[in-house]
Backbone as JSON, one array per atom type, in Angstrom:
{
  "sequence": "MLRHEFQPGRLVAGVFLTLAGAMYAGDAGGWWETPWFAVIPVVTVGLFLAGVVGMVSRGIRRRRAVTARRDGADREPAAHA",
  "N": [[29.06, 1.91, -9.65], [27.39, 1.7, -6.53], [27.84, -0.66, -4.15], [25.34, -2.96, -2.38], [23.07, -4.11, 0.16], [21.42, -7.7, -0.76], [18.28, -8.23, -0.95], [15.89, -9.89, -0.4], [13.14, -9.8, 0.14], [11.92, -7.61, -1.16], [12.45, -8.21, -3.79], [10.77, -10.26, -4.09], [8.19, -8.81, -3.78], [8.56, -7.06, -5.79], [8.22, -8.67, -7.99], [5.86, -9.84, -7.86], [4.19, -7.74, -8.3], [4.88, -6.87, -10.45], [3.97, -8.94, -11.98], [1.05, -8.37, -11.82], [1.03, -5.83, -12.93], [1.49, -6.98, -15.57], [-0.77, -8.85, -16.12], [-3.05, -6.78, -16.09], [-2.01, -5.36, -18.27], [-1.95, -7.01, -20.33], [-4.52, -7.82, -20.63], [-5.58, -4.74, -21.38], [-4.16, -5.2, -23.92], [-5.68, -6.77, -25.1], [-5.33, -9.41, -25.31], [-6.38, -10.88, -23.46], [-8.89, -11.41, -21.08], [-9.39, -10.03, -17.94], [-10.55, -10.07, -14.9], [-11.63, -7.31, -12.81], [-11.18, -7.65, -10.25], [-9.16, -9.7, -9.95], [-6.65, -9.07, -9.5], [-6.4, -8.3, -6.63], [-5.91, -10.62, -5.12], [-3.73, -11.62, -6.03], [-1.76, -9.48, -5.74], [-2.06, -9.09, -2.73], [-1.29, -11.64, -1.6], [1.26, -11.55, -2.57], [2.25, -9.56, -1.37], [2.38, -10.36, 1.3], [3.86, -12.61, 1.05], [6.34, -11.34, 0.63], [6.74, -9.77, 3.21], [7.13, -12.28, 4.77], [9.37, -13.45, 3.54], [11.22, -11.38, 3.92], [11.29, -11.04, 6.81], [12.15, -13.5, 7.41], [14.78, -13.65, 6.15], [15.83, -11.05, 7.57], [16.3, -12.39, 10.21], [18.05, -14.36, 9.82], [20.38, -12.67, 8.75], [20.63, -11.21, 10.9], [21.26, -13.56, 13.04], [23.89, -14.61, 11.58], [25.37, -12.24, 12.0], [25.49, -12.05, 14.78], [26.66, -14.29, 15.33], [29.31, -14.21, 14.1], [30.17, -11.91, 15.61], [30.44, -13.22, 17.8], [32.33, -14.94, 17.14], [34.47, -13.82, 16.46], [35.35, -12.42, 19.0], [36.5, -14.44, 20.51], [38.72, -14.95, 19.6], [42.12, -14.4, 19.65], [43.98, -11.11, 19.39], [45.97, -10.83, 16.46], [49.34, -10.84, 16.2], [51.33, -8.47, 15.38], [54.37, -8.45, 12.76]],
  "CA": [[27.31, 1.63, -8.82], [27.71, 1.6, -5.2], [27.2, -2.28, -3.69], [24.18, -2.68, -1.38], [22.87, -5.75, 0.33], [20.24, -8.26, -1.17], [17.08, -7.61, -0.35], [15.01, -11.0, -1.1], [11.74, -9.7, 0.26], [12.03, -6.74, -2.2], [12.46, -8.91, -4.93], [9.38, -10.93, -4.12], [7.0, -7.86, -3.86], [8.58, -6.51, -7.29], [7.81, -9.86, -9.27], [4.19, -10.13, -7.95], [3.58, -6.56, -8.61], [5.17, -6.92, -12.04], [3.03, -9.91, -12.47], [-0.42, -7.92, -11.38], [0.78, -5.09, -13.9], [1.35, -7.68, -16.92], [-2.26, -8.94, -16.21], [-3.44, -5.42, -16.35], [-1.24, -5.05, -19.53], [-2.58, -8.2, -20.89], [-6.07, -7.06, -20.71], [-5.55, -3.45, -22.19], [-3.75, -5.07, -24.91], [-6.75, -7.66, -25.75], [-4.65, -10.65, -25.46], [-7.0, -12.16, -22.55], [-10.13, -10.99, -20.26], [-8.85, -9.76, -16.59], [-11.54, -9.43, -13.87], [-10.96, -5.92, -11.97], [-10.65, -8.16, -8.73], [-8.38, -10.7, -9.84], [-5.29, -8.57, -9.16], [-6.11, -8.0, -5.46], [-5.0, -11.71, -4.46], [-2.43, -11.5, -6.51], [-0.97, -8.51, -4.97], [-2.41, -9.57, -1.29], [-0.11, -12.86, -1.63], [2.8, -10.91, -2.92], [2.96, -8.55, -0.14], [2.43, -11.44, 2.2], [5.33, -13.61, 0.94], [7.58, -10.48, 0.71], [7.0, -9.98, 4.46], [7.56, -13.44, 5.24], [10.92, -13.46, 3.34], [12.08, -10.2, 4.74], [11.49, -11.46, 8.18], [13.52, -14.81, 7.43], [16.21, -12.74, 5.6], [16.38, -10.31, 8.86], [16.76, -13.04, 10.95], [19.39, -15.14, 9.27], [21.45, -11.89, 9.04], [21.34, -11.2, 12.63], [22.35, -14.96, 13.51], [25.13, -14.31, 11.17], [25.85, -11.03, 12.77], [25.91, -12.39, 16.27], [27.83, -15.63, 15.26], [30.79, -13.31, 13.43], [30.58, -10.99, 16.68], [31.01, -13.96, 19.1], [33.26, -15.92, 17.14], [35.45, -12.56, 16.66], [35.63, -11.74, 20.07], [36.87, -15.16, 20.78], [40.0, -14.88, 19.1], [43.12, -13.42, 19.87], [44.36, -10.2, 18.11], [47.01, -11.13, 15.63], [50.63, -10.1, 16.34], [52.34, -7.68, 14.07], [55.47, -8.81, 13.0]],
  "C": [[27.75, 1.32, -7.59], [27.06, -0.06, -4.87], [26.15, -1.96, -2.48], [23.96, -4.32, -0.95], [21.56, -6.07, -0.43], [19.27, -8.33, -0.62], [15.96, -8.31, -0.63], [13.52, -10.65, -1.01], [11.18, -8.51, -0.96], [11.61, -7.23, -3.28], [11.21, -9.78, -5.44], [8.39, -10.15, -4.7], [7.23, -7.03, -5.14], [7.9, -7.63, -8.04], [6.42, -9.67, -8.9], [3.56, -8.82, -8.2], [3.74, -6.43, -10.06], [4.37, -7.73, -12.63], [1.41, -8.95, -12.91], [-0.4, -6.45, -12.64], [0.83, -5.64, -15.41], [-0.03, -8.09, -16.92], [-2.95, -8.05, -16.58], [-2.88, -5.16, -18.2], [-1.96, -5.89, -20.62], [-4.2, -8.01, -21.37], [-6.38, -5.96, -21.46], [-5.43, -3.85, -23.45], [-4.68, -5.92, -25.99], [-6.42, -8.92, -26.11], [-5.74, -11.82, -24.65], [-7.82, -11.04, -21.63], [-9.24, -11.02, -18.62], [-9.82, -9.24, -15.78], [-10.8, -8.08, -13.27], [-10.62, -6.41, -10.77], [-9.61, -9.25, -8.82], [-6.88, -10.39, -9.33], [-5.16, -8.15, -7.68], [-5.6, -9.23, -4.93], [-4.02, -11.85, -4.75], [-1.45, -10.61, -5.62], [-1.01, -8.72, -3.32], [-1.23, -10.67, -0.82], [1.32, -12.42, -1.66], [3.19, -10.08, -1.95], [3.3, -9.49, 1.2], [3.49, -12.4, 2.53], [6.28, -12.47, 1.15], [7.8, -10.09, 2.16], [7.35, -11.08, 5.06], [9.27, -13.66, 4.99], [11.35, -12.46, 3.82], [12.01, -10.82, 5.94], [12.49, -12.47, 8.23], [14.53, -14.3, 7.03], [16.62, -12.19, 6.89], [17.03, -11.22, 9.79], [17.99, -13.89, 10.76], [20.28, -14.07, 9.17], [21.75, -11.57, 10.5], [21.66, -12.3, 13.31], [23.32, -14.59, 13.06], [25.91, -13.37, 11.82], [26.24, -11.26, 14.27], [26.96, -13.76, 16.22], [29.21, -15.05, 14.92], [30.9, -12.7, 14.53], [31.18, -12.22, 17.64], [32.34, -14.65, 18.54], [34.9, -14.7, 16.92], [35.87, -12.0, 17.76], [36.31, -13.03, 20.79], [38.27, -15.29, 20.21], [40.89, -13.95, 19.49], [43.67, -12.41, 19.03], [45.87, -10.71, 17.67], [48.45, -10.1, 16.04], [51.11, -9.63, 15.09], [53.67, -7.9, 14.18], [56.51, -7.62, 12.87]]
}
């Protein structure tokens, strides 16, 4: 399996959408009653939080890349023996 970068915003979105699906599945299974409109706030809050987490993650990655680039440019190339 190829490695890929961790994207926490997608994880948050997936958790909230899974929660929405579980709410409807529990209603369909007869375990509890879920009003039809109850999923709307769950999905909305989940997508909002996923966006915030994604922007924070992108900012952190961008800052680390700039810092790494700056630190790498300050160093002298290693002498080959």
